[in-house]
Short mmCIF file of C-alpha atoms in Angstrom, two decimals:
data_model
loop_
_atom_site.label_atom_id
_atom_site.label_comp_id
_atom_site.label_asym_id
_atom_site.label_seq_id
_atom_site.Cartn_x
_atom_site.Cartn_y
_atom_site.Cartn_z
CA MET D 10 5.02 -20.77 15.52
CA ARG D 11 2.61 -19.78 12.76
CA ILE D 12 -0.61 -21.80 12.73
CA GLN D 13 -0.50 -23.85 9.53
CA THR D 14 -4.12 -24.93 9.08
CA PHE D 15 -5.20 -21.94 6.95
CA ILE D 16 -3.36 -19.21 5.07
CA ILE D 17 -4.34 -15.87 3.45
CA GLY D 18 -3.15 -12.63 2.33
CA ILE D 19 -1.48 -10.52 0.19
CA ALA D 20 1.46 -8.14 0.36
CA MET D 21 2.46 -4.74 -0.86
CA THR D 22 5.75 -3.18 0.02
CA PHE D 23 7.13 0.20 -0.71
CA SER D 24 10.13 2.15 0.56
CA LEU D 25 10.53 5.78 1.50
CA LEU D 26 14.30 5.28 1.76
CA PRO D 27 16.84 4.43 -0.96
CA LEU D 28 18.33 0.94 -0.96
CA ARG D 29 21.31 0.77 1.37
CA ALA D 30 22.85 -1.43 4.03
CA GLN D 31 19.96 -2.39 6.24
CA GLN D 32 19.81 -1.45 9.91
CA ILE D 33 17.33 -2.13 12.66
CA PRO D 34 15.16 1.02 12.73
CA ALA D 35 15.03 3.31 15.74
CA PRO D 36 11.58 3.91 17.22
CA VAL D 37 9.73 7.15 16.57
CA ALA D 38 10.85 9.54 19.28
CA GLY D 39 8.44 10.14 22.14
CA GLU D 40 5.51 7.98 20.99
CA LEU D 41 3.94 4.72 22.22
CA ILE D 42 0.88 2.78 21.11
CA VAL D 43 -1.22 1.29 23.90
CA ARG D 44 -4.26 -0.97 24.00
CA LEU D 45 -6.13 -0.64 27.29
CA LYS D 46 -8.40 -3.26 28.75
CA ALA D 47 -12.11 -2.87 28.09
CA GLY D 48 -13.67 -0.04 30.06
CA GLU D 49 -10.37 1.57 31.09
CA GLN D 50 -9.80 5.26 30.40
CA PRO D 51 -6.47 6.58 29.06
CA GLU D 52 -6.51 9.51 31.47
CA ALA D 53 -6.46 7.07 34.41
CA LEU D 54 -2.83 6.20 33.61
CA LEU D 55 -1.56 9.75 33.94
CA PRO D 56 -1.66 10.35 37.76
CA ALA D 57 0.50 7.30 38.47
CA ALA D 58 2.97 8.37 35.78
CA ARG D 59 3.59 11.74 37.46
CA SER D 60 5.70 10.11 40.18
CA HIS D 61 8.36 9.26 37.58
CA THR D 62 11.06 11.43 36.07
CA TRP D 63 9.69 10.94 32.57
CA HIS D 64 6.55 12.55 31.18
CA LEU D 65 3.43 10.79 29.80
CA SER D 66 0.44 12.32 28.04
CA HIS D 67 -2.48 11.04 25.98
CA HIS D 68 -2.23 12.27 22.38
CA ARG D 69 -5.26 10.73 20.65
CA SER D 70 -7.49 7.69 20.35
CA LEU D 71 -6.68 5.33 17.47
CA SER D 72 -9.59 2.91 17.97
CA ARG D 73 -12.44 3.53 20.39
CA ARG D 74 -13.86 0.08 19.74
CA PHE D 75 -10.67 -1.70 20.82
CA ASN D 76 -9.53 1.02 23.27
CA ILE D 77 -6.23 1.72 21.45
CA HIS D 78 -4.45 5.03 22.01
CA LEU D 79 -1.36 7.00 21.06
CA PHE D 80 0.61 8.33 24.04
CA THR D 81 3.57 10.70 24.02
CA THR D 82 6.56 10.85 26.33
CA THR D 83 9.98 12.48 26.57
CA ALA D 84 12.26 11.56 23.68
CA GLY D 85 14.75 8.94 24.82
CA ASP D 86 12.51 7.56 27.57
CA GLU D 87 10.36 5.37 25.31
CA GLN D 88 11.67 2.00 26.57
CA LEU D 89 11.39 3.03 30.24
CA VAL D 90 7.80 4.14 29.72
CA LEU D 91 6.99 0.98 27.73
CA ASP D 92 8.27 -1.22 30.58
CA TRP D 93 6.14 0.75 33.03
CA LEU D 94 3.04 0.56 30.85
CA LEU D 95 3.38 -3.22 30.52
CA SER D 96 3.40 -3.48 34.32
CA GLN D 97 0.06 -1.68 34.67
CA SER D 98 -3.01 -3.83 35.29
CA THR D 99 -5.16 -1.63 33.04
CA VAL D 100 -2.95 -2.20 29.97
CA GLU D 101 -3.80 -5.02 27.55
CA SER D 102 -0.71 -4.53 25.34
CA ALA D 103 1.71 -1.77 24.40
CA GLN D 104 4.44 -1.17 21.87
CA LEU D 105 7.01 1.29 20.62
CA HIS D 106 6.13 3.21 17.46
CA TYR D 107 8.61 2.12 14.80
CA PRO D 108 8.66 3.86 11.41
CA LEU D 109 7.30 2.03 8.39
CA GLY D 110 9.25 1.12 5.30
CA PHE D 111 7.19 1.03 2.09
CA ARG D 112 8.65 -1.73 0.00
CA SER D 113 9.12 -0.95 -3.66
CA SER D 114 11.93 -1.12 -6.15
CA PRO D 115 12.71 0.86 -9.34
CA ASN D 116 10.76 -0.05 -12.46
CA ASP D 117 12.40 -2.58 -14.77
CA PRO D 118 11.84 -1.43 -18.37
CA ASP D 119 12.58 -4.90 -19.77
CA PHE D 120 9.25 -6.20 -18.44
CA ILE D 121 6.48 -4.68 -20.54
CA ASN D 122 3.59 -7.09 -20.22
CA GLN D 123 1.56 -8.85 -17.57
CA TRP D 124 3.50 -12.12 -17.53
CA THR D 125 2.63 -12.56 -13.86
CA LEU D 126 -1.06 -13.24 -14.53
CA GLU D 127 -0.29 -16.19 -16.81
CA LYS D 128 2.20 -17.49 -14.27
CA ILE D 129 -0.44 -17.80 -11.55
CA ALA D 130 -3.07 -19.12 -14.03
CA ILE D 131 -5.44 -16.16 -13.81
CA PRO D 132 -6.66 -16.40 -17.46
CA ALA D 133 -7.96 -19.93 -16.80
CA VAL D 134 -9.92 -18.68 -13.78
CA TRP D 135 -11.44 -15.92 -15.92
CA GLU D 136 -13.32 -18.65 -17.78
CA GLU D 137 -15.28 -19.13 -14.54
CA THR D 138 -15.37 -15.59 -13.14
CA THR D 139 -13.88 -12.15 -13.66
CA GLY D 140 -14.71 -10.93 -10.15
CA GLY D 141 -17.00 -8.33 -8.66
CA LEU D 142 -19.91 -10.20 -7.08
CA THR D 143 -20.45 -13.31 -5.00
CA ALA D 144 -22.81 -15.99 -6.28
CA LEU D 145 -25.57 -14.33 -4.22
CA GLY D 146 -24.94 -10.89 -5.70
CA ASP D 147 -22.94 -9.30 -2.86
CA THR D 148 -20.39 -6.68 -3.98
CA ILE D 149 -16.83 -7.75 -3.14
CA VAL D 150 -14.52 -5.08 -1.68
CA ILE D 151 -10.72 -4.97 -1.32
CA ALA D 152 -9.35 -2.55 1.31
CA LEU D 153 -6.11 -1.03 0.04
CA LEU D 154 -3.88 0.52 2.70
CA ASP D 155 -1.19 2.36 0.78
CA ASN D 156 0.07 5.78 -0.14
CA GLY D 157 -0.69 7.55 -3.41
CA PHE D 158 -3.97 7.23 -5.33
CA GLU D 159 -5.70 8.93 -8.24
CA PRO D 160 -9.27 7.60 -8.14
CA ALA D 161 -10.09 9.18 -11.52
CA HIS D 162 -7.56 7.05 -13.44
CA PRO D 163 -9.46 5.79 -16.53
CA ASP D 164 -8.63 2.15 -15.77
CA LEU D 165 -9.56 2.39 -12.07
CA ALA D 166 -12.40 4.89 -11.71
CA ALA D 167 -15.21 2.38 -12.28
CA ASN D 168 -13.72 -0.01 -9.70
CA ILE D 169 -13.24 2.43 -6.81
CA TRP D 170 -15.47 1.69 -3.80
CA ARG D 171 -18.34 4.04 -3.06
CA ASN D 172 -19.63 4.31 0.49
CA ARG D 173 -23.36 3.80 0.01
CA GLY D 174 -24.11 5.34 3.40
CA GLU D 175 -22.39 8.63 2.63
CA VAL D 176 -23.48 11.62 0.51
CA PRO D 177 -20.31 13.06 -1.04
CA ASN D 178 -19.26 16.65 -0.37
CA ASP D 179 -22.22 17.58 1.83
CA GLY D 180 -20.05 18.18 4.90
CA LEU D 181 -21.99 15.66 6.98
CA ASP D 182 -21.22 12.28 8.53
CA ASN D 183 -24.26 10.64 6.96
CA ASP D 184 -23.51 7.09 8.11
CA ASN D 185 -22.41 8.20 11.60
CA ASN D 186 -19.06 6.38 11.51
CA GLY D 187 -16.95 9.34 12.63
CA TYR D 188 -15.77 10.35 9.14
CA ILE D 189 -17.27 13.19 7.12
CA ASP D 190 -17.70 12.64 3.35
CA ASP D 191 -15.76 9.35 3.37
CA TYR D 192 -17.22 8.43 0.01
CA GLN D 193 -14.20 6.52 -1.33
CA GLY D 194 -12.49 5.58 1.93
CA TRP D 195 -10.29 7.92 3.95
CA ASN D 196 -6.94 9.67 3.76
CA PHE D 197 -5.42 9.04 7.19
CA VAL D 198 -2.27 10.93 6.15
CA GLY D 199 -4.14 14.11 5.27
CA ASN D 200 -7.03 13.41 7.70
CA GLY D 201 -9.71 13.97 5.09
CA PRO D 202 -11.73 12.33 2.32
CA GLU D 203 -9.55 13.49 -0.60
CA HIS D 204 -6.85 11.16 -1.94
CA ASN D 205 -3.53 12.39 -3.27
CA ILE D 206 -0.70 11.14 -5.45
CA TYR D 207 2.03 11.31 -2.79
CA THR D 208 3.77 8.54 -4.72
CA SER D 209 2.65 6.20 -7.53
CA HIS D 210 2.89 3.18 -5.22
CA GLY D 211 -0.76 2.84 -4.28
CA GLN D 212 -1.85 3.44 -7.86
CA SER D 213 0.35 0.58 -9.09
CA VAL D 214 -0.90 -1.82 -6.43
CA ALA D 215 -4.53 -0.97 -7.21
CA GLY D 216 -4.07 -1.73 -10.92
CA ILE D 217 -2.71 -5.22 -10.26
CA MET D 218 -5.69 -6.11 -8.08
CA GLY D 219 -8.46 -4.38 -9.93
CA ALA D 220 -7.82 -2.40 -13.11
CA ARG D 221 -10.98 -2.59 -15.19
CA GLY D 222 -10.77 -5.51 -17.61
CA ASN D 223 -12.05 -5.96 -21.12
CA ASN D 224 -12.59 -2.21 -21.57
CA GLN D 225 -10.10 -1.59 -24.40
CA THR D 226 -8.05 0.57 -22.02
CA GLY D 227 -4.62 -0.09 -20.56
CA VAL D 228 -4.26 -3.27 -18.51
CA ALA D 229 -6.54 -5.89 -16.99
CA GLY D 230 -6.53 -6.36 -13.24
CA ILE D 231 -6.83 -9.76 -11.63
CA ASN D 232 -10.42 -8.70 -10.97
CA TRP D 233 -12.06 -7.06 -13.98
CA HIS D 234 -14.86 -5.94 -11.70
CA VAL D 235 -14.30 -5.26 -7.99
CA LYS D 236 -14.51 -2.36 -5.56
CA ILE D 237 -11.29 -0.99 -4.04
CA MET D 238 -11.55 0.93 -0.76
CA LEU D 239 -8.79 3.57 -0.68
CA LEU D 240 -7.06 4.17 2.66
CA ASN D 241 -3.98 6.41 2.70
CA VAL D 242 -1.50 5.49 5.44
CA ARG D 243 2.10 6.34 6.21
CA GLU D 244 2.71 5.32 9.82
CA VAL D 245 1.59 2.70 12.34
CA PRO D 246 -1.08 4.75 14.15
CA GLN D 247 -2.71 5.42 10.79
CA ILE D 248 -2.63 1.70 9.95
CA ILE D 249 -4.49 0.93 13.17
CA GLU D 250 -7.04 3.64 12.41
CA ALA D 251 -7.47 2.30 8.88
CA TYR D 252 -7.95 -1.29 10.10
CA ASP D 253 -10.49 -0.03 12.61
CA TYR D 254 -12.33 1.71 9.73
CA VAL D 255 -12.34 -1.52 7.70
CA ILE D 256 -13.57 -3.60 10.64
CA GLU D 257 -16.46 -1.17 11.17
CA GLN D 258 -17.49 -1.40 7.51
CA ARG D 259 -17.46 -5.22 7.50
CA ARG D 260 -19.09 -5.45 10.92
CA ARG D 261 -21.98 -3.31 9.72
CA TYR D 262 -22.26 -5.48 6.63
CA ASN D 263 -22.36 -8.68 8.67
CA ALA D 264 -24.89 -7.32 11.16
CA SER D 265 -27.25 -5.96 8.50
CA GLN D 266 -26.93 -8.90 6.08
CA GLY D 267 -25.54 -6.58 3.45
CA GLN D 268 -27.85 -3.60 3.88
CA GLU D 269 -25.10 -1.41 5.36
CA GLY D 270 -21.31 -1.27 5.37
CA ALA D 271 -19.07 -3.10 2.90
CA LEU D 272 -18.18 -6.71 2.18
CA VAL D 273 -14.43 -6.29 2.63
CA VAL D 274 -12.94 -9.77 2.14
CA VAL D 275 -9.24 -8.87 2.08
CA THR D 276 -6.85 -6.03 2.89
CA ASN D 277 -3.55 -5.53 1.09
CA ALA D 278 -0.44 -4.71 3.14
CA SER D 279 2.62 -3.85 1.06
CA PHE D 280 4.31 -2.14 3.96
CA GLY D 281 6.26 -3.25 6.98
CA GLN D 282 9.07 -2.81 9.46
CA SER D 283 12.41 -4.51 8.81
CA ARG D 284 13.90 -6.72 11.51
CA ILE D 285 11.09 -6.10 13.98
CA PHE D 286 9.20 -9.11 15.38
CA CYS D 287 5.42 -9.13 15.71
CA SER D 288 5.88 -9.72 19.45
CA GLN D 289 7.42 -6.24 19.59
CA GLN D 290 4.31 -4.76 17.93
CA PRO D 291 1.45 -6.54 19.75
CA VAL D 292 -1.12 -3.78 19.26
CA TRP D 293 -0.63 -3.61 15.51
CA GLY D 294 -0.18 -7.39 15.22
CA GLY D 295 -3.35 -8.00 17.22
CA MET D 296 -5.41 -6.20 14.58
CA TYR D 297 -5.15 -9.18 12.17
CA ASP D 298 -7.17 -11.44 14.46
CA LEU D 299 -9.70 -8.64 14.94
CA LEU D 300 -10.02 -8.30 11.17
CA GLY D 301 -10.31 -12.06 10.83
CA GLU D 302 -13.11 -12.31 13.35
CA GLU D 303 -15.22 -10.29 10.91
CA GLY D 304 -14.13 -12.44 7.95
CA ILE D 305 -11.31 -10.32 6.55
CA LEU D 306 -8.00 -11.80 5.35
CA THR D 307 -4.82 -9.81 4.84
CA GLY D 308 -2.32 -10.37 2.06
CA ALA D 309 1.07 -9.07 3.15
CA ALA D 310 4.54 -8.72 1.63
CA THR D 311 7.78 -9.54 3.34
CA ASP D 312 10.90 -7.36 3.29
CA ASN D 313 12.93 -6.47 0.20
CA PHE D 314 16.25 -7.46 1.75
CA ARG D 315 17.71 -10.96 1.56
CA TYR D 316 17.56 -12.48 5.06
CA ASP D 317 15.66 -15.02 7.17
CA VAL D 318 12.80 -13.25 8.94
CA ASP D 319 12.38 -16.18 11.33
CA MET D 320 15.81 -15.35 12.71
CA LEU D 321 15.92 -11.56 12.41
CA GLY D 322 12.26 -10.51 12.36
CA ASP D 323 9.97 -8.59 10.04
CA MET D 324 6.64 -6.91 10.59
CA PRO D 325 3.98 -8.07 9.77
CA SER D 326 5.64 -11.21 8.31
CA THR D 327 6.16 -12.79 11.74
CA CYS D 328 2.57 -12.35 12.97
CA GLU D 329 0.98 -15.71 13.77
CA SER D 330 -2.63 -14.83 12.98
CA GLU D 331 -4.71 -17.36 11.04
CA TYR D 332 -5.99 -14.47 8.96
CA ILE D 333 -2.80 -13.18 7.37
CA ILE D 334 -0.99 -14.67 4.36
CA VAL D 335 2.56 -13.49 3.79
CA THR D 336 4.25 -13.77 0.41
CA LEU D 337 7.72 -13.31 -0.97
CA ASN D 338 8.54 -12.20 -4.51
CA THR D 339 9.37 -14.86 -7.10
CA SER D 340 10.93 -14.70 -10.55
CA GLU D 341 9.69 -16.07 -13.88
CA THR D 342 11.51 -19.34 -13.08
CA ASP D 343 9.96 -19.59 -9.59
CA GLY D 344 13.18 -18.59 -7.85
CA ILE D 345 13.25 -16.21 -4.90
CA SER D 346 13.94 -12.65 -6.00
CA GLN D 347 17.39 -11.44 -5.00
CA SER D 348 15.71 -8.57 -3.16
CA SER D 349 13.35 -10.62 -1.00
CA ALA D 350 13.43 -12.00 2.51
CA TYR D 351 12.28 -15.54 3.28
CA GLY D 352 11.32 -17.74 6.23
CA ALA D 353 10.24 -21.36 6.56
CA VAL D 354 7.92 -20.52 9.47
CA SER D 355 6.73 -17.00 8.68
CA ILE D 356 6.51 -16.71 4.87
CA ASP D 357 3.58 -18.69 3.52
CA LEU D 358 4.22 -18.86 -0.22
CA GLY D 359 5.80 -17.19 -3.22
CA THR D 360 4.06 -14.88 -5.71
CA PRO D 361 5.51 -13.24 -8.84
CA GLY D 362 5.99 -9.50 -8.75
CA ASP D 363 9.03 -8.13 -10.58
CA GLY D 364 8.22 -6.58 -13.93
CA SER D 365 4.48 -6.33 -13.35
CA PHE D 366 2.81 -3.98 -15.81
CA THR D 367 0.14 -1.84 -14.17
CA THR D 368 -1.45 1.57 -13.68
CA LYS D 369 0.65 4.65 -12.87
CA GLY D 370 -0.03 8.24 -11.91
CA ALA D 371 -3.08 10.13 -13.09
CA ALA D 372 -3.62 8.19 -16.31
CA GLY D 373 -0.43 6.32 -17.14
CA TYR D 374 1.01 2.80 -17.12
CA GLY D 375 4.37 1.24 -16.44
CA THR D 376 6.30 -1.53 -14.75
CA PHE D 377 6.30 -2.12 -11.01
CA GLY D 378 8.10 -4.73 -8.98
CA SER D 379 9.44 -6.40 -5.84
CA ASN D 380 7.32 -7.56 -2.91
CA SER D 381 5.07 -4.55 -3.32
CA ALA D 382 3.86 -6.09 -6.57
CA ALA D 383 3.77 -9.67 -5.27
CA ALA D 384 1.30 -8.90 -2.49
CA PRO D 385 -1.53 -7.46 -4.64
CA HIS D 386 -1.36 -10.54 -6.87
CA LEU D 387 -2.18 -12.55 -3.75
CA SER D 388 -4.81 -10.15 -2.42
CA GLY D 389 -6.45 -9.81 -5.81
CA ALA D 390 -6.54 -13.59 -6.18
CA ILE D 391 -8.33 -13.97 -2.84
CA ALA D 392 -10.99 -11.46 -3.91
CA LEU D 393 -11.39 -13.26 -7.24
CA LEU D 394 -11.94 -16.62 -5.54
CA TYR D 395 -14.79 -15.16 -3.50
CA SER D 396 -16.61 -14.42 -6.78
CA LEU D 397 -16.76 -18.06 -7.92
CA PRO D 398 -20.26 -19.23 -8.92
CA CYS D 399 -20.80 -21.17 -5.71
CA GLU D 400 -23.90 -20.29 -3.71
CA GLN D 401 -22.73 -22.43 -0.79
CA LEU D 402 -19.56 -20.36 -0.48
CA ALA D 403 -21.47 -17.08 -0.73
CA ALA D 404 -24.01 -18.20 1.87
CA ARG D 405 -21.31 -19.40 4.23
CA LEU D 406 -19.51 -16.07 3.84
CA ARG D 407 -22.62 -14.42 5.28
CA SER D 408 -23.30 -16.86 8.09
CA GLN D 409 -19.75 -17.88 9.08
CA PRO D 410 -17.42 -15.08 7.99
CA ALA D 411 -14.35 -16.02 10.07
CA GLU D 412 -14.57 -19.73 9.23
CA THR D 413 -14.98 -18.92 5.54
CA ALA D 414 -11.89 -16.69 5.61
CA ARG D 415 -9.85 -19.53 7.09
CA LEU D 416 -11.24 -21.90 4.46
CA MET D 417 -10.18 -19.53 1.69
CA ARG D 418 -6.74 -19.35 3.27
CA ARG D 419 -6.49 -23.13 3.00
CA PHE D 420 -7.50 -23.08 -0.67
CA VAL D 421 -4.71 -20.59 -1.39
CA LEU D 422 -2.02 -22.58 0.41
CA GLU D 423 -2.99 -26.03 -0.73
CA GLY D 424 -3.27 -24.86 -4.33
CA VAL D 425 0.34 -23.75 -4.76
CA ASP D 426 2.63 -25.17 -7.41
CA PRO D 427 5.63 -26.76 -5.66
CA ALA D 428 8.89 -24.94 -6.38
CA ALA D 429 12.32 -26.23 -5.42
CA ALA D 430 13.62 -22.76 -4.49
CA LEU D 431 10.75 -22.27 -2.04
CA GLN D 432 11.26 -25.52 -0.14
CA ASN D 433 12.46 -24.78 3.42
CA LYS D 434 12.10 -21.07 2.63
CA THR D 435 8.30 -20.83 2.89
CA VAL D 436 5.54 -22.65 4.77
CA SER D 437 3.91 -24.16 1.68
CA GLY D 438 7.03 -24.66 -0.42
CA GLY D 439 5.18 -23.38 -3.45
CA ARG D 440 4.12 -20.49 -5.69
CA LEU D 441 0.57 -19.19 -5.97
CA ASN D 442 -1.62 -20.94 -8.57
CA VAL D 443 -5.13 -19.46 -8.54
CA PHE D 444 -6.53 -22.10 -10.88
CA ASN D 445 -5.55 -24.86 -8.43
CA SER D 446 -7.14 -22.89 -5.61
CA MET D 447 -10.30 -22.53 -7.69
CA VAL D 448 -10.42 -26.29 -8.18
CA LEU D 449 -10.21 -26.81 -4.42
CA ALA D 450 -12.96 -24.26 -3.86
CA ARG D 451 -15.18 -25.92 -6.47
CA GLU D 452 -14.66 -29.32 -4.86
CA ALA D 453 -15.54 -27.92 -1.43
CA CYS D 454 -18.55 -26.16 -2.92
CA GLY D 455 -20.14 -29.41 -3.97
CA VAL D 456 -21.03 -28.26 -7.48
CA ASN D 457 -21.68 -31.82 -8.58
CA THR D 458 -25.39 -32.50 -8.78
CA ASP D 459 -27.07 -35.87 -8.52
CA ASN D 460 -27.11 -36.23 -12.31
CA PHE D 461 -23.93 -34.40 -13.34
CA ALA D 462 -20.51 -35.41 -12.02
CA LEU D 463 -17.07 -36.73 -12.82
CA LEU D 464 -17.21 -39.96 -10.87
CA ASN D 465 -13.78 -41.48 -11.32
CA LEU D 466 -10.48 -41.21 -13.19
CA PHE D 467 -8.61 -44.51 -13.39
CA PRO D 468 -5.77 -45.27 -13.11
CA ASN D 469 -4.47 -42.14 -11.42
CA PRO D 470 -1.51 -41.69 -11.84
CA VAL D 471 -1.86 -42.86 -15.44
CA THR D 472 0.70 -43.90 -18.07
CA ASP D 473 -1.12 -44.11 -21.41
CA LEU D 474 -4.91 -44.59 -21.24
CA LEU D 475 -7.19 -42.83 -18.76
CA THR D 476 -10.67 -44.25 -18.08
CA ILE D 477 -13.22 -41.57 -17.23
CA THR D 478 -16.58 -42.41 -15.69
CA TYR D 479 -19.16 -39.68 -15.34
CA GLU D 480 -22.83 -39.06 -14.71
CA THR D 481 -25.13 -36.82 -16.73
CA GLU D 482 -28.65 -36.78 -18.10
CA ASP D 483 -29.30 -38.85 -21.20
CA TYR D 484 -29.29 -36.81 -24.43
CA ALA D 485 -27.38 -33.95 -22.72
CA PRO D 486 -24.73 -32.25 -24.93
CA LEU D 487 -21.36 -32.77 -23.29
CA GLU D 488 -17.83 -31.47 -23.84
CA LEU D 489 -14.55 -32.70 -22.34
CA ALA D 490 -11.54 -30.37 -22.12
CA LEU D 491 -7.96 -31.28 -21.17
CA LEU D 492 -6.08 -28.54 -19.29
CA ASP D 493 -2.49 -28.21 -18.12
CA VAL D 494 -1.53 -27.29 -14.56
CA TYR D 495 -1.83 -23.56 -15.42
CA GLY D 496 -5.40 -24.05 -16.64
CA ARG D 497 -4.51 -23.64 -20.32
CA GLN D 498 -6.72 -25.68 -22.62
CA LEU D 499 -4.71 -28.29 -24.54
CA ARG D 500 -7.54 -29.98 -26.38
CA THR D 501 -11.30 -30.36 -26.31
CA GLU D 502 -13.76 -32.85 -27.71
CA PRO D 503 -17.52 -33.45 -27.61
CA LEU D 504 -18.64 -36.61 -25.83
CA ARG D 505 -21.28 -38.90 -27.25
CA VAL D 506 -23.36 -39.88 -24.25
CA PRO D 507 -24.37 -43.59 -24.21
CA TYR D 508 -28.02 -44.03 -23.33
CA PHE D 509 -29.26 -46.28 -20.52
CA SER D 510 -25.79 -47.62 -19.71
CA GLU D 511 -22.65 -46.73 -17.78
CA LYS D 512 -21.19 -43.46 -19.02
CA LYS D 513 -17.52 -44.09 -19.69
CA HIS D 514 -14.85 -42.52 -21.91
CA LEU D 515 -11.27 -43.53 -22.71
CA LEU D 516 -8.72 -40.74 -23.12
CA SER D 517 -5.25 -41.35 -24.54
CA VAL D 518 -2.49 -39.34 -22.80
CA SER D 519 0.46 -41.17 -24.37
CA GLY D 520 1.79 -38.09 -26.16
CA LEU D 521 1.83 -35.84 -23.10
CA PRO D 522 4.80 -35.22 -20.79
CA GLN D 523 4.48 -36.39 -17.20
CA GLY D 524 3.03 -33.99 -14.67
CA ALA D 525 -0.30 -32.73 -13.34
CA TYR D 526 -3.35 -32.11 -15.57
CA PHE D 527 -7.05 -31.32 -15.22
CA LEU D 528 -10.19 -32.50 -17.00
CA ARG D 529 -13.17 -30.18 -17.31
CA LEU D 530 -16.54 -31.72 -18.14
CA THR D 531 -19.12 -29.20 -19.36
CA SER D 532 -22.85 -29.54 -19.93
CA GLY D 533 -24.66 -26.29 -20.65
CA LYS D 534 -23.91 -23.90 -17.76
CA ASN D 535 -22.65 -26.69 -15.50
CA SER D 536 -19.01 -27.77 -15.35
CA VAL D 537 -16.87 -29.93 -13.07
CA LEU D 538 -13.12 -30.29 -12.72
CA ALA D 539 -10.91 -33.22 -11.73
CA LYS D 540 -7.14 -33.54 -11.42
CA PHE D 541 -4.96 -36.43 -12.58
CA ILE D 542 -1.25 -37.19 -12.83
CA ILE D 543 0.73 -38.61 -15.75
CA SER D 544 3.67 -40.65 -14.48
CA ARG D 545 6.06 -42.84 -16.45
#
């Protein structure tokens, strides 16, 4: 069962096949993915295999660090060889190589604006941060595993990650990571540094997470300023190689306190395998814990077919790692999209996706939907939360990366807006609300100082008159704002601070409908938030 304490992620899904009656996929003929125990050599397996009627050979290493390899065998003998591999004492885990399905749907021309950002309360968070840097000045990076990028797109170019350890186009591996000229990531499909528009899928996902904002061009991403690491993938071995690349970049960052590598805080996974359980893909599934150990969350999308993944499986939806958050696609009314799977144990929350307006092709824009669009809303939100003006969070990210990732996962899950359609269909029973998650992060940050705080809201829940007690310096200019659950400002008023006495204010809420609200108290550059409920 999925561990419930913390939740992260993000999901992108795209499909190389047209929509049709869904079938359990057949494995890729003649290929197996194997993780050997530490210190074991792949060649050591081959002599023992020669006594069998089937053939086994080592094709290539996928991760030297974690001793993961791609083996080949005779087509049709994959299951026999897998059973044999799992019986070998030198093998940590092994799996068949199933093909990926990239989960997208046709564009819906009726959706022509970014309604999804308002739905998850992103504009209210922009009042605090628009992304890019932690409170200590570290550059935040999103690793995008997808297929189809044009880094020169006018709304993306400034937000594409640059490998500081690499000199572009000099033909050398300057940072000694095994990749030559990997200045903007790596194309694991083409095995080189250049990225290609194989499809527009990756371009659309990138725009949702990080199209440049406030630049009078096209759309605004969830993060106006962020760095997106581009990693082209099309099959499982390439995913493992890409995750290994990401782990190396974050590991170098952690070890050098930011002098090398990249502060990758989240990867986006809008791909998967239908009706395959994570237990059938232990090598791939095991990568999420390895990413998490370095402080990296993964936002993942579930399948685009209507079924219960807890019963029938989906990869990576059914992985139990504490470092993956899986989302399904929700509508404008918080219903589950007709083309989305669900699961009370495996799917963590809902996120809007259909009709998202985002970047396309070399310089264009258009609509994009399904779970492929839901996942980058989640992944982009996680990156945005890391940029909150909280030095404690930024410092903890450096000193306790894995623990901080799990903490961020909790903020995401506990901040959801409850939705009836998501009850018993997801773990949290709710839809992503980034403003709520920000409030939780601010509370955990301890932004209240000794002389500036919202002390108490009473009664809470309230019917008509809310009593607010607060603490601030005498003579300090003060403003009180009332916000709805989406972070939209309903009204604001200056507060006259009483001198040398208890600081108290009475707020009438008699004209407001029942529900959840927030108060924001602001003094200069300092602000604090508190939640209250109106109930009648």
